[in-house]
Coordinates of C-alpha atoms in Angstrom, one line a residue:
X1 CA 56.1 -11.3 6.1
X2 CA 56.3 -7.7 7.6
X3 CA 55.1 -8.8 11.0
X4 CA 58.4 -10.8 11.2
X5 CA 60.3 -7.6 10.6
X6 CA 58.3 -6.0 13.5
X7 CA 59.2 -8.9 15.8
X8 CA 62.8 -8.9 14.7
X9 CA 63.1 -5.1 15.5
X10 CA 61.6 -5.6 19.0
X11 CA 63.9 -8.6 19.6
X12 CA 67.1 -6.6 18.5
X13 CA 66.0 -3.7 20.9
X14 CA 65.6 -6.2 23.7
X15 CA 69.0 -7.7 23.1
X16 CA 70.5 -4.2 23.0
X17 CA 68.9 -3.2 26.3
X18 CA 70.0 -6.4 28.0
X19 CA 73.6 -5.9 26.7
X20 CA 73.6 -2.3 27.8
X21 CA 72.3 -3.2 31.3
X22 CA 75.1 -5.9 31.6
X23 CA 77.6 -3.2 30.5
X24 CA 76.4 -0.8 33.2
X25 CA 76.7 -3.5 35.8
X26 CA 80.2 -4.3 34.6
X27 CA 81.4 -0.7 34.6
X28 CA 79.9 -0.1 38.0
X29 CA 81.6 -3.3 39.3
X30 CA 85.1 -2.1 38.1
X31 CA 84.4 1.4 39.4
X32 CA 84.3 3.0 35.9
X33 CA 81.3 5.2 36.7
X34 CA 81.9 7.6 33.8
X35 CA 81.4 4.7 31.4
X36 CA 78.5 3.4 33.5
X37 CA 76.8 6.8 33.2
X38 CA 77.4 7.1 29.5
X39 CA 76.1 3.5 29.0
X40 CA 73.1 4.4 31.1
X41 CA 72.3 7.3 28.8
X42 CA 72.6 4.9 25.9
X43 CA 70.1 2.6 27.7
X44 CA 67.7 5.5 28.1
X45 CA 67.9 6.3 24.4
X46 CA 67.3 2.7 23.5
X47 CA 64.3 2.5 25.9
X48 CA 62.9 5.8 24.6
X49 CA 63.3 4.6 21.0
X50 CA 61.7 1.3 21.8
X51 CA 58.8 3.0 23.5
X52 CA 58.3 5.4 20.6
X53 CA 58.6 2.5 18.2
X54 CA 55.9 0.4 20.0
X55 CA 53.7 3.5 20.7
X56 CA 53.5 4.5 17.0
X57 CA 52.2 1.1 16.1
X58 CA 49.7 0.9 18.9
X59 CA 48.4 4.3 17.9
X60 CA 47.8 3.0 14.4
X61 CA 46.0 0.0 15.9
X62 CA 44.0 2.3 18.2
X63 CA 43.0 4.5 15.2
X64 CA 41.7 1.4 13.4
X65 CA 39.7 0.2 16.5
X66 CA 38.2 3.6 16.8
X67 CA 37.2 3.6 13.2
X68 CA 35.5 0.2 13.7
X69 CA 33.9 1.3 17.0
X70 CA 32.3 4.4 15.4
X71 CA 31.7 2.7 12.1
X72 CA 33.8 5.3 10.3
X73 CA 35.0 3.5 7.2
X74 CA 35.5 6.6 5.1
X75 CA 39.1 7.2 6.2
X76 CA 42.0 5.3 4.7
X77 CA 45.6 4.6 5.7
X78 CA 48.5 5.6 3.5
X79 CA 50.5 2.6 2.4
X80 CA 53.4 4.6 0.9
X81 CA 54.9 6.2 4.0
X82 CA 56.5 5.2 7.3
X83 CA 58.3 1.9 8.1
X84 CA 57.6 -1.3 6.3
X85 CA 55.8 -3.0 9.3
X86 CA 53.5 0.1 9.6
X87 CA 52.8 0.1 5.9
X88 CA 51.9 -3.6 6.4
X89 CA 49.5 -2.7 9.1
X90 CA 48.0 0.1 7.0
X91 CA 47.5 -2.3 4.1
X92 CA 45.8 -4.8 6.3
X93 CA 43.5 -2.2 7.9
X94 CA 42.6 -0.8 4.4
X95 CA 41.7 -4.3 3.3
X96 CA 39.5 -4.9 6.4
X97 CA 37.9 -1.4 5.8
X98 CA 37.1 -2.3 2.2
X99 CA 35.7 -5.7 3.2
X100 CA 33.4 -4.1 5.8
X101 CA 32.3 -1.4 3.4
X102 CA 31.5 -4.1 0.8
X103 CA 29.5 -6.1 3.4
X104 CA 27.7 -2.9 4.5
X105 CA 26.9 -2.0 0.9
X106 CA 25.5 -5.5 0.2
X107 CA 23.4 -5.4 3.4
X108 CA 22.1 -2.0 2.5
X109 CA 21.3 -3.1 -1.0
X110 CA 19.4 -6.1 0.4
X111 CA 17.6 -3.9 2.9
X112 CA 16.5 -1.5 0.2
X113 CA 15.5 -4.4 -2.1
X114 CA 13.4 -6.0 0.7
X115 CA 11.9 -2.6 1.6
X116 CA 10.9 -2.0 -2.0
X117 CA 9.3 -5.4 -2.2
X118 CA 7.3 -4.9 1.0
X119 CA 6.2 -1.4 -0.2
X120 CA 4.9 -2.8 -3.4
X121 CA 2.8 -5.6 -2.0
X122 CA -0.9 -4.9 -1.3
X123 CA -0.6 -6.5 2.2
X124 CA -0.3 -4.1 5.1
X125 CA 2.8 -4.7 7.3
X126 CA 3.9 -2.9 10.5
X127 CA 6.5 -3.7 13.2
X128 CA 6.5 -1.8 16.4
X129 CA 7.9 -1.8 19.9
X130 CA 5.5 -3.7 22.1
X131 CA 6.3 -1.7 25.2
X132 CA 6.7 1.9 23.9
X133 CA 4.5 1.6 20.8
X134 CA 7.2 3.2 18.6
X135 CA 6.9 2.1 15.0
X136 CA 10.0 0.4 13.7
X137 CA 8.7 0.1 10.1
X138 CA 5.4 0.1 8.1
X139 CA 4.5 0.1 4.5
X140 CA 2.0 2.3 2.6
X141 CA -0.4 -0.6 2.2
X142 CA -0.9 -0.7 5.9
X143 CA -1.8 3.0 6.0
X144 CA -4.1 2.6 3.0
X145 CA -6.0 -0.3 4.5
X146 CA -6.6 1.5 7.8
X147 CA -7.2 4.8 6.0
X148 CA -4.8 6.7 8.3
X149 CA -1.8 9.0 7.6
X150 CA 1.7 8.1 8.5
X151 CA 2.4 7.8 12.2
X152 CA 5.4 7.2 14.4
X153 CA 3.7 5.6 17.4
X154 CA 0.6 3.4 17.6
X155 CA -0.8 5.7 20.3
X156 CA -1.9 7.8 17.4
X157 CA -4.4 5.1 16.4
X158 CA -5.4 4.7 20.0
X159 CA -6.4 8.4 20.2
X160 CA -8.0 8.6 16.7
X161 CA -9.7 5.3 16.4
X162 CA -9.9 3.5 19.7
X163 CA -12.1 0.7 18.5
X164 CA -9.8 -0.1 15.6
X165 CA -6.8 0.0 18.0
X166 CA -8.4 -2.6 20.2
X167 CA -9.3 -4.8 17.3
X168 CA -6.0 -4.7 15.5
X169 CA -3.2 -3.8 18.0
X170 CA -4.4 -5.0 21.4
X171 CA -5.8 -8.3 20.3
X172 CA -3.3 -11.0 19.5
X173 CA -3.8 -13.0 16.3
X174 CA -1.5 -16.0 16.4
X175 CA -3.2 -17.5 13.4
X176 CA -4.9 -15.7 10.5
X177 CA -8.1 -14.3 11.8
X178 CA -10.9 -12.9 9.6
X179 CA -11.7 -9.4 11.1
X180 CA -14.2 -6.9 10.0
X181 CA -12.9 -3.3 10.4
X182 CA -15.3 -0.4 10.8
X183 CA -13.9 2.6 9.0
X184 CA -15.6 6.0 8.5
X185 CA -17.8 5.1 5.6
X186 CA -17.5 1.4 5.2
X187 CA -16.8 -2.0 6.7
X188 CA -14.0 -4.0 5.2
X189 CA -13.2 -7.7 5.6
X190 CA -9.5 -8.4 6.4
X191 CA -7.2 -11.2 7.4
X192 CA -5.0 -10.3 10.4
X193 CA -2.0 -12.2 11.8
X194 CA 0.9 -11.2 14.1
X195 CA 4.0 -12.5 15.7
X196 CA 6.4 -11.4 18.5
X197 CA 10.1 -11.2 18.1
X198 CA 13.0 -9.8 20.2
X199 CA 16.0 -7.7 19.2
X200 CA 18.5 -7.5 22.1
X201 CA 16.4 -6.3 25.1
X202 CA 13.5 -4.9 23.1
X203 CA 10.3 -6.9 22.2
X204 CA 8.6 -6.1 18.9
X205 CA 5.3 -7.1 17.3
X206 CA 5.0 -7.8 13.6
X207 CA 1.5 -7.3 12.3
X208 CA 0.2 -8.3 8.9
X209 CA -3.2 -7.3 7.5
X210 CA -4.7 -8.0 4.2
X211 CA -7.8 -6.4 2.7
X212 CA -9.7 -9.4 1.2
X213 CA -12.7 -7.2 0.2
X214 CA -10.9 -6.3 -3.0
X215 CA -10.2 -9.9 -3.9
X216 CA -13.7 -10.9 -3.0
X217 CA -15.2 -8.1 -5.1
X218 CA -13.0 -8.9 -8.1
X219 CA -13.8 -12.6 -7.9
X220 CA -17.5 -11.8 -7.4
X221 CA -17.5 -9.5 -10.4
X222 CA -15.8 -12.0 -12.6
X223 CA -18.2 -14.7 -11.5
X224 CA -21.2 -12.5 -12.3
X225 CA -19.8 -11.6 -15.6
X226 CA -19.3 -15.2 -16.6
X227 CA -22.8 -16.1 -15.4
X228 CA -24.4 -13.2 -17.2
X229 CA -22.5 -14.0 -20.4
X230 CA -23.7 -17.6 -20.5
X231 CA -27.2 -16.6 -19.4
X232 CA -27.8 -13.8 -21.9
X233 CA -26.2 -15.9 -24.7
X234 CA -28.6 -18.8 -24.0
X235 CA -31.7 -16.5 -23.5
X236 CA -31.0 -14.7 -26.8
X237 CA -30.3 -17.9 -28.7
X238 CA -33.6 -19.4 -27.4
X239 CA -35.9 -16.4 -27.6
X240 CA -34.7 -14.9 -30.9
X241 CA -36.3 -17.7 -33.1
X242 CA -39.4 -17.6 -31.0
X243 CA -39.8 -13.9 -31.4
X244 CA -39.1 -14.2 -35.2
X245 CA -41.6 -17.0 -35.6
X246 CA -44.3 -15.2 -33.5
X247 CA -43.8 -12.1 -35.7
X248 CA -44.2 -14.2 -38.9
X249 CA -47.4 -15.9 -37.5
X250 CA -48.8 -12.6 -36.5
X251 CA -48.5 -11.2 -40.0
X252 CA -50.0 -14.2 -41.6
X253 CA -52.9 -14.2 -39.1
X254 CA -53.5 -10.5 -39.7
X255 CA -54.0 -11.3 -43.4
X256 CA -56.4 -14.2 -42.7
X257 CA -58.4 -12.1 -40.3
X258 CA -58.7 -9.3 -42.8
X259 CA -60.2 -11.7 -45.3
X260 CA -62.6 -13.3 -42.8
X261 CA -64.2 -10.8 -40.4
X262 CA -66.1 -13.5 -38.5
X263 CA -63.1 -15.6 -37.7
X264 CA -63.3 -15.2 -33.9
X265 CA -61.0 -18.2 -33.3
X266 CA -58.3 -16.6 -35.4
X267 CA -58.7 -13.3 -33.5
X268 CA -58.1 -15.2 -30.2
X269 CA -55.2 -17.1 -31.7
X270 CA -53.7 -13.8 -33.0
X271 CA -54.0 -12.2 -29.5
X272 CA -52.1 -15.2 -28.0
X273 CA -49.3 -14.9 -30.6
X274 CA -49.1 -11.2 -30.0
X275 CA -48.6 -12.0 -26.3
X276 CA -45.9 -14.5 -27.1
X277 CA -44.2 -11.9 -29.4
X278 CA -44.4 -9.1 -26.8
X279 CA -43.0 -11.3 -24.0
X280 CA -40.2 -12.6 -26.3
X281 CA -39.2 -9.1 -27.2
X282 CA -39.3 -8.2 -23.5
X283 CA -36.9 -11.1 -22.7
X284 CA -34.6 -10.0 -25.5
X285 CA -34.5 -6.5 -24.2
X286 CA -33.9 -7.8 -20.7
X287 CA -30.9 -9.9 -22.0
X288 CA -29.5 -7.0 -24.0
X289 CA -29.7 -4.8 -20.9
X290 CA -27.6 -7.2 -18.8
X291 CA -25.1 -7.7 -21.6
X292 CA -23.9 -4.2 -20.8
X293 CA -22.2 -5.6 -17.7
X294 CA -19.9 -7.6 -19.9
X295 CA -19.1 -4.7 -22.3
X296 CA -17.3 -2.6 -19.7
X297 CA -13.8 -4.2 -19.8
X298 CA -11.4 -1.6 -21.1
X299 CA -10.8 2.0 -20.0
X300 CA -10.1 5.0 -22.2
X301 CA -8.2 6.9 -19.6
X302 CA -7.6 10.7 -19.7
X303 CA -6.8 13.4 -17.2
X304 CA -9.6 15.7 -16.2
X305 CA -10.1 18.3 -13.5
X306 CA -12.9 17.5 -11.0
X307 CA -14.3 21.0 -11.7
X308 CA -14.7 20.2 -15.4
X309 CA -16.3 16.8 -14.6
X310 CA -18.8 18.5 -12.3
X311 CA -19.6 21.2 -14.9
X312 CA -20.4 18.5 -17.5
X313 CA -22.7 16.7 -15.1
X314 CA -24.3 19.9 -13.8
X315 CA -25.2 21.0 -17.3
X316 CA -26.7 17.7 -18.1
X317 CA -28.6 16.9 -15.0
X318 CA -29.4 20.1 -13.1
X319 CA -32.3 21.3 -15.2
X320 CA -34.3 18.1 -15.0
X321 CA -33.6 17.7 -11.3
X322 CA -34.6 21.2 -10.4
X323 CA -37.8 20.8 -12.6
X324 CA -38.8 18.1 -10.0
X325 CA -38.5 20.6 -7.2
X326 CA -35.2 19.1 -5.9
X327 CA -32.3 21.4 -4.9
X328 CA -28.9 20.2 -6.2
X329 CA -25.4 21.6 -5.4
X330 CA -22.0 20.8 -6.6
X331 CA -19.1 21.5 -4.3
X332 CA -15.4 21.2 -4.9
X333 CA -12.9 21.9 -2.0
X334 CA -9.9 22.1 -4.3
X335 CA -10.0 23.4 -7.9
X336 CA -6.7 21.6 -8.6
X337 CA -8.0 18.1 -8.0
X338 CA -7.3 16.0 -11.0
X339 CA -8.6 12.5 -12.0
X340 CA -7.1 10.0 -14.4
X341 CA -10.3 8.2 -15.5
X342 CA -12.5 7.1 -18.3
X343 CA -14.6 10.2 -18.4
X344 CA -17.6 8.6 -20.2
X345 CA -17.8 5.8 -17.7
X346 CA -17.5 7.9 -14.6
X347 CA -20.1 10.3 -15.9
X348 CA -22.3 7.3 -16.3
X349 CA -21.7 6.3 -12.7
X350 CA -22.5 9.8 -11.4
X351 CA -25.6 10.1 -13.6
X352 CA -26.9 6.7 -12.2
X353 CA -26.2 7.8 -8.6
X354 CA -28.0 11.1 -9.2
X355 CA -31.0 9.4 -10.7
X356 CA -31.2 7.1 -7.6
X357 CA -30.9 10.1 -5.4
X358 CA -33.8 11.8 -7.2
X359 CA -35.9 8.7 -6.8
X360 CA -35.0 8.4 -3.1
X361 CA -35.9 12.0 -2.1
X362 CA -38.8 12.8 -4.6
X363 CA -41.4 12.5 -1.8
X364 CA -39.4 14.9 0.5
X365 CA -40.8 18.4 1.0
X366 CA -37.3 20.0 1.0
X367 CA -35.5 17.5 -1.1
X368 CA -31.8 18.2 -1.5
X369 CA -28.9 16.5 -3.3
X370 CA -25.3 17.5 -3.0
X371 CA -22.3 16.3 -5.0
X372 CA -19.0 17.0 -3.3
X373 CA -15.3 16.3 -4.1
X374 CA -12.6 16.1 -1.4
X375 CA -9.1 14.9 -0.9
X376 CA -8.7 12.4 2.0
X377 CA -5.9 12.3 4.4
X378 CA -4.4 9.5 2.3
X379 CA -4.4 11.7 -0.8
X380 CA -7.3 9.8 -2.3
X381 CA -9.8 11.8 -4.3
X382 CA -13.3 11.1 -3.1
X383 CA -16.5 12.1 -4.9
X384 CA -19.6 11.9 -2.7
X385 CA -23.3 12.0 -3.7
X386 CA -25.6 13.0 -0.8
X387 CA -29.3 13.0 -0.6
X388 CA -31.8 13.5 2.2
X389 CA -34.2 10.9 1.0
X390 CA -35.8 7.8 2.5
X391 CA -32.6 5.9 3.1
X392 CA -31.7 2.3 2.5
X393 CA -32.5 -0.3 5.1
X394 CA -29.4 -1.7 6.7
X395 CA -30.4 -5.3 6.0
X396 CA -30.2 -4.8 2.2
X397 CA -27.2 -2.4 2.0
X398 CA -24.8 -5.3 1.4
X399 CA -27.0 -6.5 -1.5
X400 CA -27.5 -3.3 -3.5
X401 CA -24.4 -3.9 -5.7
X402 CA -25.5 -7.5 -6.6
X403 CA -26.7 -7.9 -10.2
X404 CA -30.5 -8.4 -10.4
X405 CA -31.1 -7.1 -6.9
X406 CA -33.4 -4.1 -6.7
X407 CA -35.8 -2.6 -4.1
X408 CA -37.7 -0.7 -6.8
X409 CA -40.8 -2.0 -8.5
X410 CA -39.6 -1.1 -11.9
X411 CA -35.8 -1.4 -11.3
X412 CA -33.6 -3.7 -13.3
X413 CA -31.0 -4.2 -10.6
X414 CA -28.1 -3.4 -13.0
X415 CA -27.3 0.3 -12.2
X416 CA -25.3 -0.1 -9.0
X417 CA -23.7 -3.3 -10.2
X418 CA -22.4 -1.5 -13.2
X419 CA -21.2 1.4 -11.0
X420 CA -19.2 -1.0 -8.9
X421 CA -17.7 -2.8 -11.9
X422 CA -16.6 0.6 -13.4
X423 CA -15.0 1.6 -10.1
X424 CA -13.2 -1.7 -9.8
X425 CA -11.8 -1.2 -13.3
X426 CA -10.5 2.1 -12.1
X427 CA -8.8 0.4 -9.1
X428 CA -11.2 2.4 -6.9
X429 CA -14.2 1.5 -4.8
X430 CA -17.7 2.6 -4.2
X431 CA -19.1 2.9 -0.6
X432 CA -22.5 3.5 0.8
X433 CA -23.7 4.9 4.1
X434 CA -27.4 5.3 4.8
X435 CA -29.8 6.1 7.6
X436 CA -33.5 5.5 7.2
X437 CA -35.5 8.7 6.8
X438 CA -32.3 10.8 7.0
X439 CA -30.6 10.1 3.7
X440 CA -27.8 8.3 1.9
X441 CA -24.3 9.1 0.8
X442 CA -22.5 7.2 -2.0
X443 CA -18.7 7.7 -2.1
X444 CA -16.5 7.1 -5.1
X445 CA -12.9 6.6 -3.9
X446 CA -10.2 7.0 -6.4

């Protein structure tokens, strides 16, 4: 081993120094001062050589320690120069450098892997310093759920949304709590939990938040679709033969009545059968209407500019709306806004919202509808449909997207349900904000 060579060289130098010192003492004792001086010079050379020998090796060790201290593992030590024991040190240091670099590479790969996983999940995660508020790390889902841009300190939330800051950051959630968050245009249901951890002298808080509205909406939509599928199937199977039989009986009775003008009983019977026929056909039409909720399952996606989408809707709807004395405007803040959507379905959503807006403000003297497209701070594209109509009572706003629910005397309760399902298929959402006698705004968030 080369470290034995190093020790042997030191040992030889020590023996030489001891021997020279004994020689100096001997020459001094016999009064041979010339030899004593010459031997002393030899001792100086040996000591200087030993000092230089040891210093070179300690400088190598110091270089290595500095590299470790400042985490500079880019440099290497040449193993083909200098003495064998120094080459041995260089080789050992290079092996340690390589091992540390491999460990760092593995740790960095694991960090990137974990970071990518946390960025991909739809659960919001943030870690921040509990004393300074400085954000250690957060993922995009957290920003998306709270509808805020990226920030470096939670004081940003405290300034912008103090109520949200109190609910989420200042309140401790040791176990999962169901929390309703009030955002600008909607209320969302979330699950919030947090934990405290320490790194050296700093204390951090890890906060996890999950938007359960999306899950609830998806489950609710699937449940309604299954119910409607069964219901419409059973209704149509039961009513179709009744309608067919009523139609046959009606034709037969019409023939008998034409042959016997005084058959009043037959006339009454015919009127009853016609009633059965009409109601049967009404139920069939009702069932066919709700079957449309189950037909919307796949999207034919294509890219389209918002400007082009607005132009299509404007050409289709503006003449009939203005004919009713209602002012309508289309506004787009950015001509470059692009959507990746099923154009036919989204046009259907906008048409339905416009028809509802017309119905809501038809009694207003200065009725006004506005369709506007904007890009939110989170880079979401939002299409809003405003009206200054009668508004929607707060106690029924949560129910307006439920199938069968309607506040209109002649409404089917399917329009807004279909709009919600179409937006869920686009991985978007529909929001409503309304004030009685002031108006309503529906927002389509892509």
